[in-house]
Short mmCIF file of N, CA and C in Angstrom, two decimals:
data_model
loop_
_atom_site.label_atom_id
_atom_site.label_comp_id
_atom_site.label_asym_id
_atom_site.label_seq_id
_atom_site.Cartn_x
_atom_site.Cartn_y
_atom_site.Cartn_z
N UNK O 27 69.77 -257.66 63.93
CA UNK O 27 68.86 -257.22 62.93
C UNK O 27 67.51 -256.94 63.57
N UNK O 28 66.82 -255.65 63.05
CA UNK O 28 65.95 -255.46 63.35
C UNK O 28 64.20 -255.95 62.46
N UNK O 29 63.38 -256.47 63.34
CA UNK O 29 62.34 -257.06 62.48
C UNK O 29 61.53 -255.66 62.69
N UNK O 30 60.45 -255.19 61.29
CA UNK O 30 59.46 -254.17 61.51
C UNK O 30 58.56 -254.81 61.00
N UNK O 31 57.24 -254.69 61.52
CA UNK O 31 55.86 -255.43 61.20
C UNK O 31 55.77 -254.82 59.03
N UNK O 32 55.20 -255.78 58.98
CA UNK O 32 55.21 -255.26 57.14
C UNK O 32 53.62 -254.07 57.04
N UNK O 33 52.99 -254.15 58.09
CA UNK O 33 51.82 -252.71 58.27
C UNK O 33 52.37 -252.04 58.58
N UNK O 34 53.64 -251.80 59.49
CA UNK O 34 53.93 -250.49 59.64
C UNK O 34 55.24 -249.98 58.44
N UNK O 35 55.88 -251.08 57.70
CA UNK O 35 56.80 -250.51 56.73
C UNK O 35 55.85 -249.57 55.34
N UNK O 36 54.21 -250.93 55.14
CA UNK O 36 53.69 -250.29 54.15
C UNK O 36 53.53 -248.53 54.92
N UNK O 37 52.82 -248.44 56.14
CA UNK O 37 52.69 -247.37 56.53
C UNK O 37 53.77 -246.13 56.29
N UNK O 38 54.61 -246.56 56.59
CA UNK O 38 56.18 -245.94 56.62
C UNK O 38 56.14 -245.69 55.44
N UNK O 39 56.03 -246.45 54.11
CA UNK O 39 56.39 -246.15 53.29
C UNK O 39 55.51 -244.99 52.35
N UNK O 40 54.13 -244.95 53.08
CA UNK O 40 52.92 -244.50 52.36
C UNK O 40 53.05 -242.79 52.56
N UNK O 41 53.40 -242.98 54.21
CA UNK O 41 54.01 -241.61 54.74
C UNK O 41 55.33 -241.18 53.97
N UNK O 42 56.46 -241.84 53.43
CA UNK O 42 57.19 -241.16 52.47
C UNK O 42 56.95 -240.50 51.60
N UNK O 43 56.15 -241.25 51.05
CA UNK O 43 55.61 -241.34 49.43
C UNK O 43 54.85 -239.84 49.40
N UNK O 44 53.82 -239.86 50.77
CA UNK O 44 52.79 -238.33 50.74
C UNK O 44 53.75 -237.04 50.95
N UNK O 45 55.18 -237.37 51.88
CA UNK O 45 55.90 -236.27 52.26
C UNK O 45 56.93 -236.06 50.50
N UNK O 46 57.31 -237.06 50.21
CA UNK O 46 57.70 -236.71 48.37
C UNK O 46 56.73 -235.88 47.84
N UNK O 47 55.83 -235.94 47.82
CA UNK O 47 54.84 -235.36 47.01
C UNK O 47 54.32 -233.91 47.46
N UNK O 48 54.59 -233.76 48.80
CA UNK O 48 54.79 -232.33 49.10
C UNK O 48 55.92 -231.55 49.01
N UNK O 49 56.66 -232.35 49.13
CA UNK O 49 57.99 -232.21 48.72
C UNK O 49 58.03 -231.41 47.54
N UNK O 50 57.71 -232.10 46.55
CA UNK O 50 57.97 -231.76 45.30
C UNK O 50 56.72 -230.38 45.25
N UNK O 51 55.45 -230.75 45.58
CA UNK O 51 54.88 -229.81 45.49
C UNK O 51 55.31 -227.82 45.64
N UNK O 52 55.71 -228.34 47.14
CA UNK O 52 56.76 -226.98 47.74
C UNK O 52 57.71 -226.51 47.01
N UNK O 53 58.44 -227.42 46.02
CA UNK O 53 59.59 -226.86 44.77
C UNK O 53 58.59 -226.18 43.76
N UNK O 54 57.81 -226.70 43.99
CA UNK O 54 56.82 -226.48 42.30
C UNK O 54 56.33 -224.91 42.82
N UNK O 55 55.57 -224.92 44.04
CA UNK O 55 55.55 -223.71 44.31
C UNK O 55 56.28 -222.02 44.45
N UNK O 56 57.71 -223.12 44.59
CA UNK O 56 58.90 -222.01 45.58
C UNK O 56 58.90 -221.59 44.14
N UNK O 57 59.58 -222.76 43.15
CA UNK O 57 59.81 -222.15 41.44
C UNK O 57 58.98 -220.98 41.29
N UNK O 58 57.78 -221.17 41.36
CA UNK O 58 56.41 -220.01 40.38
C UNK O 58 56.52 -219.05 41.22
N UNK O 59 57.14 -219.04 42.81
CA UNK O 59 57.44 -217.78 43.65
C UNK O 59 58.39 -217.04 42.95
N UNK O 60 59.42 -217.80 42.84
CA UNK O 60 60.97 -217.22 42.42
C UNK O 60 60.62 -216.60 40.90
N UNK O 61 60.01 -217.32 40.17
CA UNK O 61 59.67 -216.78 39.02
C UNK O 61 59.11 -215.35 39.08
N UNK O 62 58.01 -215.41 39.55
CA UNK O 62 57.54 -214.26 40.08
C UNK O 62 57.91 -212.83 40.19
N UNK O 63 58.49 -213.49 41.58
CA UNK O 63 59.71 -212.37 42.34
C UNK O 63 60.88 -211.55 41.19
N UNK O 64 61.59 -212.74 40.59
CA UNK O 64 62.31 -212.18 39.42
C UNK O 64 61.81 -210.82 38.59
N UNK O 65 60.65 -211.78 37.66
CA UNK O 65 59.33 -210.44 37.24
C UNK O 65 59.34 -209.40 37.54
N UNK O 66 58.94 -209.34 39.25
CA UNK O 66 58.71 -207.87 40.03
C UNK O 66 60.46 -207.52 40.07
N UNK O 67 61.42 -207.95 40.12
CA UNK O 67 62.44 -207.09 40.59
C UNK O 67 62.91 -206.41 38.98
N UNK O 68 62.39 -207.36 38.25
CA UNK O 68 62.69 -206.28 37.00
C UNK O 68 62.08 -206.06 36.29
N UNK O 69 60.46 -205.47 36.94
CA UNK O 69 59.59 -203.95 36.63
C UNK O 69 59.85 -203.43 38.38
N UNK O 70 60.49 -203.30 38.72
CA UNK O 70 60.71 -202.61 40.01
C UNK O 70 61.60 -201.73 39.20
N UNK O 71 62.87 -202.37 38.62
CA UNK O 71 63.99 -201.84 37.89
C UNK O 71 63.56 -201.06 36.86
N UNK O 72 62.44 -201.43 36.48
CA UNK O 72 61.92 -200.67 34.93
C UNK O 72 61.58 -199.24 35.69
N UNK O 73 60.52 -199.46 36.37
CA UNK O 73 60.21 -198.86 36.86
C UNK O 73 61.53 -197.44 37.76
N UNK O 74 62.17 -197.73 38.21
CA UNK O 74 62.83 -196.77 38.93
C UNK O 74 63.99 -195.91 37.52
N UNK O 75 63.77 -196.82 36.20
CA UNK O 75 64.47 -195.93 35.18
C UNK O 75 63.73 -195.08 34.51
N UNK O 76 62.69 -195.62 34.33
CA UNK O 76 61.28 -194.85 34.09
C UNK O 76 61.24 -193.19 34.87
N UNK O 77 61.34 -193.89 36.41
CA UNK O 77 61.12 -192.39 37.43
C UNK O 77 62.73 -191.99 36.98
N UNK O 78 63.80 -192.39 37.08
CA UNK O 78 64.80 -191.19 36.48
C UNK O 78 64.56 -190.25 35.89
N UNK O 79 64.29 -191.38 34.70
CA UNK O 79 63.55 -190.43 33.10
C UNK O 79 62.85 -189.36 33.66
N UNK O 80 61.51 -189.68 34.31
CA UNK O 80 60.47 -188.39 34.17
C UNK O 80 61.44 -187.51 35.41
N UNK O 81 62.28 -187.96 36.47
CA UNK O 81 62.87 -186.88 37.10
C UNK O 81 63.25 -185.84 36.23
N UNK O 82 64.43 -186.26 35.21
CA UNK O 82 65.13 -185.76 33.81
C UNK O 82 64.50 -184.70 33.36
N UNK O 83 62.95 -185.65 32.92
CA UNK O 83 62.36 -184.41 32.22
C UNK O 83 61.38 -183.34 33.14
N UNK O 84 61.47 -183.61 34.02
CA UNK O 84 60.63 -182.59 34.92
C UNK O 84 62.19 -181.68 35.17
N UNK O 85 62.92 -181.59 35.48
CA UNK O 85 64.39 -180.69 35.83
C UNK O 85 64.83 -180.12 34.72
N UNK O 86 64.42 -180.61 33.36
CA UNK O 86 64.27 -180.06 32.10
C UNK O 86 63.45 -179.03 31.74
N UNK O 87 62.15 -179.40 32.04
CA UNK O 87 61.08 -178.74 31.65
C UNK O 87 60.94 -177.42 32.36
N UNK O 88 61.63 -177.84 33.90
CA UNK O 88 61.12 -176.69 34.67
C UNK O 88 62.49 -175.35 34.16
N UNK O 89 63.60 -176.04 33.62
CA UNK O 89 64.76 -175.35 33.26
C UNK O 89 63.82 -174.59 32.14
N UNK O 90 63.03 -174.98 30.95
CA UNK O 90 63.03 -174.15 29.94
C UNK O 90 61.50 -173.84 30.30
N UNK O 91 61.03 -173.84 31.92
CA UNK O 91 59.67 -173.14 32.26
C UNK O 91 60.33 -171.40 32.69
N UNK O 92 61.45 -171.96 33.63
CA UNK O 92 62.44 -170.46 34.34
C UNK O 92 62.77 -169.49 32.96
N UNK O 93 63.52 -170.61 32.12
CA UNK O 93 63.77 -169.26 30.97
C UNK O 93 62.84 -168.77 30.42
N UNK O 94 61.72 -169.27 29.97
CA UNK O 94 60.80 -168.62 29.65
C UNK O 94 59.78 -167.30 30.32
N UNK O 95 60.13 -167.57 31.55
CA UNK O 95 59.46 -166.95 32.46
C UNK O 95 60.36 -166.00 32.66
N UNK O 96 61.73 -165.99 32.20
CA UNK O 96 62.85 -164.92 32.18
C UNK O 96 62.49 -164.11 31.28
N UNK O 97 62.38 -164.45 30.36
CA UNK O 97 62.32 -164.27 29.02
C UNK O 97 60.87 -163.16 28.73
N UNK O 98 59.77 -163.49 29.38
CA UNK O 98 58.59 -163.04 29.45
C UNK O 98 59.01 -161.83 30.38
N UNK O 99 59.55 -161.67 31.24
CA UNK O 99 59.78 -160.83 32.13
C UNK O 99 60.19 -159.86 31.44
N UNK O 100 61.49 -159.72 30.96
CA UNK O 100 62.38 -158.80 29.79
C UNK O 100 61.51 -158.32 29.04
N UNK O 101 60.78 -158.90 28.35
CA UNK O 101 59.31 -158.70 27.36
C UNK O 101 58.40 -157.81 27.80
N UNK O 102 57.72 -158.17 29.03
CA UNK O 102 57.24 -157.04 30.25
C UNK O 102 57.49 -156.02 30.04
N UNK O 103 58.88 -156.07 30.48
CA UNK O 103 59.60 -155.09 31.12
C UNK O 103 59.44 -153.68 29.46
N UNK O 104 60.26 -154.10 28.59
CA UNK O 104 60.35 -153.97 27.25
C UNK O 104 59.31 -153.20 26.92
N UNK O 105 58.08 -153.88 27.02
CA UNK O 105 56.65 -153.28 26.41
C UNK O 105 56.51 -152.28 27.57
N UNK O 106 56.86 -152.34 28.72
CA UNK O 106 56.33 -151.20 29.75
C UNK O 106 57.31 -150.18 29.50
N UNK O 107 58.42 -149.98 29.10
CA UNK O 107 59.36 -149.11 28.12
C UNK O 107 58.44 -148.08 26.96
N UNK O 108 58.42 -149.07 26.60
CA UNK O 108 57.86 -148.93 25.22
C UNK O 108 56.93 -147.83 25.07
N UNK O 109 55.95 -148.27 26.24
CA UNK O 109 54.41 -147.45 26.30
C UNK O 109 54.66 -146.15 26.89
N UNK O 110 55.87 -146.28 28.13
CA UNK O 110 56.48 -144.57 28.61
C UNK O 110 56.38 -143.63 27.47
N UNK O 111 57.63 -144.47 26.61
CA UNK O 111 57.95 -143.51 26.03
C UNK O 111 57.26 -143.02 24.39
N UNK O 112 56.23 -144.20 24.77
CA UNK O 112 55.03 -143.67 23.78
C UNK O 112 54.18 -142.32 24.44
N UNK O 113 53.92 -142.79 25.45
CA UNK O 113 53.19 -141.55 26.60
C UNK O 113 54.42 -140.07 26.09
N UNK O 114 56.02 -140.35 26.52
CA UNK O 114 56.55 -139.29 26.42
C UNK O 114 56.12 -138.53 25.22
N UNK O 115 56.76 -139.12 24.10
CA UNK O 115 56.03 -138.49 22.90
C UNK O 115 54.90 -137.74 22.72
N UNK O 116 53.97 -138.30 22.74
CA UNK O 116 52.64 -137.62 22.77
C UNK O 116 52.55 -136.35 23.30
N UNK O 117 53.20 -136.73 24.99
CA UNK O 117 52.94 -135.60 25.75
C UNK O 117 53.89 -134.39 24.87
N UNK O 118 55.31 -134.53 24.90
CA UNK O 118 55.92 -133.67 23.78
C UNK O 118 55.25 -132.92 22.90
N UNK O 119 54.72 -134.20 21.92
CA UNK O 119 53.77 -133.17 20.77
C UNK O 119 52.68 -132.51 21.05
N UNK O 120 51.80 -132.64 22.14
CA UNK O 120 51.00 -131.69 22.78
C UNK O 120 51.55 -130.70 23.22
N UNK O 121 52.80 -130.54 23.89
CA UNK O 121 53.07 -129.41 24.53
C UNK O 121 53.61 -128.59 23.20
N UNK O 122 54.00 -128.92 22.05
CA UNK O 122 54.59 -128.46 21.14
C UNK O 122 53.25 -127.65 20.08
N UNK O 123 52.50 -128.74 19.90
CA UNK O 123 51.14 -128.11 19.63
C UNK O 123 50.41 -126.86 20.30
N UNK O 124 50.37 -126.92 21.72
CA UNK O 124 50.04 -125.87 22.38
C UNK O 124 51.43 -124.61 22.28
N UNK O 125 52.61 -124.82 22.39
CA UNK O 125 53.41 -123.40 22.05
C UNK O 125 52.81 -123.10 20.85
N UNK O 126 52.90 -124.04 19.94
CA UNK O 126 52.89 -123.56 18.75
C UNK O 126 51.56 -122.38 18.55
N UNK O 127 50.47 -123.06 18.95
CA UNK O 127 49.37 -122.89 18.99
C UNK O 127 49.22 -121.73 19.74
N UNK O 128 50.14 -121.15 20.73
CA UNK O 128 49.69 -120.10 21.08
C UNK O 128 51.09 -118.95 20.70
N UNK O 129 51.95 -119.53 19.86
CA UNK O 129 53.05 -118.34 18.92
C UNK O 129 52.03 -118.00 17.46
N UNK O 130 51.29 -118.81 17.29
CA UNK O 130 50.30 -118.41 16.30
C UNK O 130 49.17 -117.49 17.15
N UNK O 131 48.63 -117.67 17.95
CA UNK O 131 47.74 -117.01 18.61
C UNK O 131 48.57 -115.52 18.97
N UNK O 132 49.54 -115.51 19.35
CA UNK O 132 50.16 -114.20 19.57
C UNK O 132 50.68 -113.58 18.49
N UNK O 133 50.94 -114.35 17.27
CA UNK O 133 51.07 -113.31 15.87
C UNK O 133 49.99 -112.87 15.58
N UNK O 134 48.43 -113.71 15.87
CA UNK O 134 47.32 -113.34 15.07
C UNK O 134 47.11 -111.81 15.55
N UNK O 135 47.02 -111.97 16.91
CA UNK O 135 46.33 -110.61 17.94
C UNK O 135 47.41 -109.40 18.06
N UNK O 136 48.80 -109.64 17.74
CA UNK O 136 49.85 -108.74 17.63
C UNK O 136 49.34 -107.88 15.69
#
């Protein structure tokens, strides 16, 4: 059997007692880490459904930006039609005005 002085068991024991108590401290800490961490991994998660989403709607948006921009084009195109053959006209009835204008001029002087 071994004898230990009773100053160094209280000692011994005082040093347990402080390493328990960090002990426990370090759980208390690791917990409010882990807690934490949890938290962030699911707004990390929120977060990356979130960026789906706005991927979604940006690949959306830009889909009904193209058609529109299709769409405007045809429209363009359409009205620049349009105005030719407004120009044609005109020019027509001028030139029709001027025969006319001068089959009247050649009955007057005949």
């Amino acid at each position: 059997m071994v004898s230990v002085p009773l100053s160094k068991l209280t000692e011994l024991r005082s040093l347990i007692d402080k390493q328990e108590q960090r002990l426990e401290q370090l759980e208390t800490l690791l917990e409010g880490q882990s807690s934490t961490l949890s938290g962030q991994q699911s707004s990390i998660s929120q977060l990356r459904q979130e960026l789906a989403t706005a991927k979604s709607s940006l690949a959306n948006s830009k889909l009904i930006i193209d058609e529109q921009n299709s769409s405007l084009m045809s429209l363009s195109e359409s009205i620049k039609q349009e105005r030719r053959r407004t120009q044609r006209i005109k020019r027509q009835r001028l030139l029709w005005q001027v025969v006319a204008g001068g089959a009247v001029a050649y009955t007057v002087l005949k």
